[in-house]
Amino acid sequence: MTSNAESGRASGSGPVGVSGPTRSLWLRLLALSSAAGAGALILAGIPAVILNGPSGVLSSTLGGLLVMLFFAISLLVGHFVGRNNPSGAIGMFAATYFVKVVGFAVVLFVIGAPAWLHDRWFLIGAVATVVFWQAAEIYGFSKARLQIYNDPEPKEPNDA
């Protein structure tokens, strides 16, 4: 079987180097997602301050910051666990998620909602932050280079 594709011109003048896995994946995702979350807070805060003043923008910011804290904990756990045990990072994500959901629920029920909190803006800030954060994580993961298989060790010339 032969190919009908033309070889075309060479893509570069030198050899292509080896590309390894992404360094510090979790911290890179944390920075990218935090920037996206901050953008969501700004976008949710503009109409909140116009329609409900300082308490509206504070409510939307509080909702978004709570979401950012929730997700940031997972990425930090992934970073610290992933350095020593990369395959164990996903298991720790699951355990951390359970602890976070229970912990945040207890904190929210114990503290309760302050009188100045606008439920609508709190929810809008939280949802906007979740959407922006998750989109940034998906984008970051899509650009990450994850090594799935161990590369074979190069053979010594005398091992033949």
XYZ file of C-alpha atoms in Angstrom:
160
model
C 0.000 0.000 0.000
C 1.409 3.357 -0.924
C 0.595 6.858 0.226
C -0.504 9.573 -2.139
C 0.513 12.300 0.311
C 3.302 14.571 -0.772
C 6.245 14.863 1.524
C 6.223 18.671 1.431
C 8.843 20.844 3.006
C 10.584 20.054 6.253
C 9.034 21.641 9.339
C 12.313 22.778 10.832
C 16.026 22.888 10.296
C 17.057 20.923 13.384
C 16.023 17.781 15.194
C 12.904 17.830 17.317
C 13.586 17.398 21.025
C 11.843 15.027 23.349
C 8.866 16.462 25.170
C 8.238 15.205 28.669
C 5.241 15.409 30.964
C 3.924 18.798 32.116
C 5.846 20.032 35.150
C 3.779 21.023 38.172
C 0.443 20.236 36.530
C -1.665 20.908 39.619
C -0.143 24.296 40.426
C -0.457 25.333 36.787
C -4.134 24.344 36.867
C -4.584 26.217 40.141
C -3.174 29.416 38.674
C -5.167 29.108 35.447
C -8.417 28.253 37.219
C -7.953 30.969 39.848
C -7.538 33.569 37.121
C -10.701 32.311 35.436
C -12.538 32.330 38.782
C -11.439 35.907 39.415
C -12.811 36.838 35.998
C -16.141 35.244 36.922
C -16.206 37.203 40.187
C -15.704 40.445 38.288
C -18.399 39.594 35.729
C -20.877 38.607 38.441
C -19.943 41.566 40.633
C -20.653 44.280 38.062
C -24.429 43.739 37.822
C -24.574 42.869 41.531
C -23.143 46.225 42.571
C -25.350 48.081 40.083
C -28.578 46.366 41.167
C -27.989 45.767 44.897
C -24.993 47.877 45.860
C -22.174 46.737 48.147
C -24.125 43.900 49.748
C -24.879 42.442 46.295
C -21.262 42.474 45.169
C -20.129 41.138 48.550
C -22.665 38.296 48.279
C -21.556 37.322 44.771
C -17.902 37.560 45.781
C -18.454 35.414 48.853
C -20.220 32.732 46.782
C -17.414 32.708 44.221
C -14.623 32.680 46.805
C -16.232 29.731 48.575
C -16.248 27.805 45.283
C -12.638 28.786 44.570
C -11.557 27.597 48.021
C -13.453 24.333 47.533
C -11.733 23.556 44.230
C -8.308 24.919 45.223
C -8.070 22.433 48.082
C -8.391 19.562 45.589
C -5.687 20.928 43.315
C -3.317 21.461 46.238
C -3.950 17.910 47.449
C -3.251 16.699 43.911
C -0.002 18.659 43.861
C 1.333 17.415 47.178
C 0.164 13.799 46.797
C 1.024 13.677 43.099
C 4.676 14.529 43.714
C 5.254 11.327 45.669
C 2.499 9.080 44.336
C 1.094 10.255 40.974
C -1.279 7.302 40.634
C -2.660 7.930 44.128
C -3.673 11.515 43.396
C -7.045 10.512 41.954
C -7.887 8.437 45.019
C -7.028 11.364 47.239
C -9.278 13.584 45.103
C -12.226 11.321 45.910
C -11.457 11.242 49.636
C -10.851 14.985 49.747
C -14.091 15.667 47.884
C -16.109 13.779 50.495
C -14.380 15.570 53.373
C -14.886 18.964 51.692
C -18.592 18.452 51.012
C -19.278 17.375 54.587
C -16.983 20.052 56.046
C -18.391 22.930 54.017
C -21.969 21.800 54.719
C -21.297 21.734 58.455
C -19.673 25.167 58.350
C -22.533 26.681 56.339
C -25.177 25.191 58.646
C -23.353 26.196 61.838
C -22.556 29.753 60.748
C -25.759 30.310 58.797
C -26.429 33.128 56.359
C -25.871 36.692 57.516
C -28.820 39.094 57.222
C -27.100 41.223 54.551
C -26.472 38.251 52.206
C -28.416 38.295 48.942
C -29.178 34.660 48.145
C -29.558 35.371 44.435
C -26.143 37.046 44.065
C -24.462 34.437 46.243
C -25.798 31.738 43.911
C -24.944 33.686 40.744
C -21.380 34.284 41.949
C -20.957 30.626 42.894
C -22.390 29.251 39.640
C -20.412 31.664 37.458
C -17.226 30.724 39.281
C -17.921 26.997 38.929
C -18.480 27.362 35.177
C -15.366 29.485 34.610
C -13.208 27.342 36.929
C -14.261 24.078 35.308
C -13.751 25.487 31.804
C -10.239 26.562 32.774
C -9.490 23.133 34.284
C -10.714 21.372 31.146
C -8.585 23.661 29.013
C -5.568 23.131 31.288
C -5.958 19.355 31.271
C -6.342 19.353 27.491
C -2.983 21.110 27.148
C -1.210 18.940 29.730
C 1.187 16.244 28.674
C 0.554 13.223 30.853
C 2.827 10.239 30.564
C 0.624 7.160 30.436
C 3.190 4.425 29.833
C 6.740 4.053 31.078
C 9.126 4.531 28.212
C 11.459 1.594 27.665
C 14.970 2.048 28.929
C 17.461 2.597 26.104
C 19.597 -0.474 25.452
C 23.316 -0.237 25.765
C 25.195 -0.863 22.498
C 26.931 -3.900 24.017
C 23.692 -5.577 25.201
C 22.869 -7.048 21.783
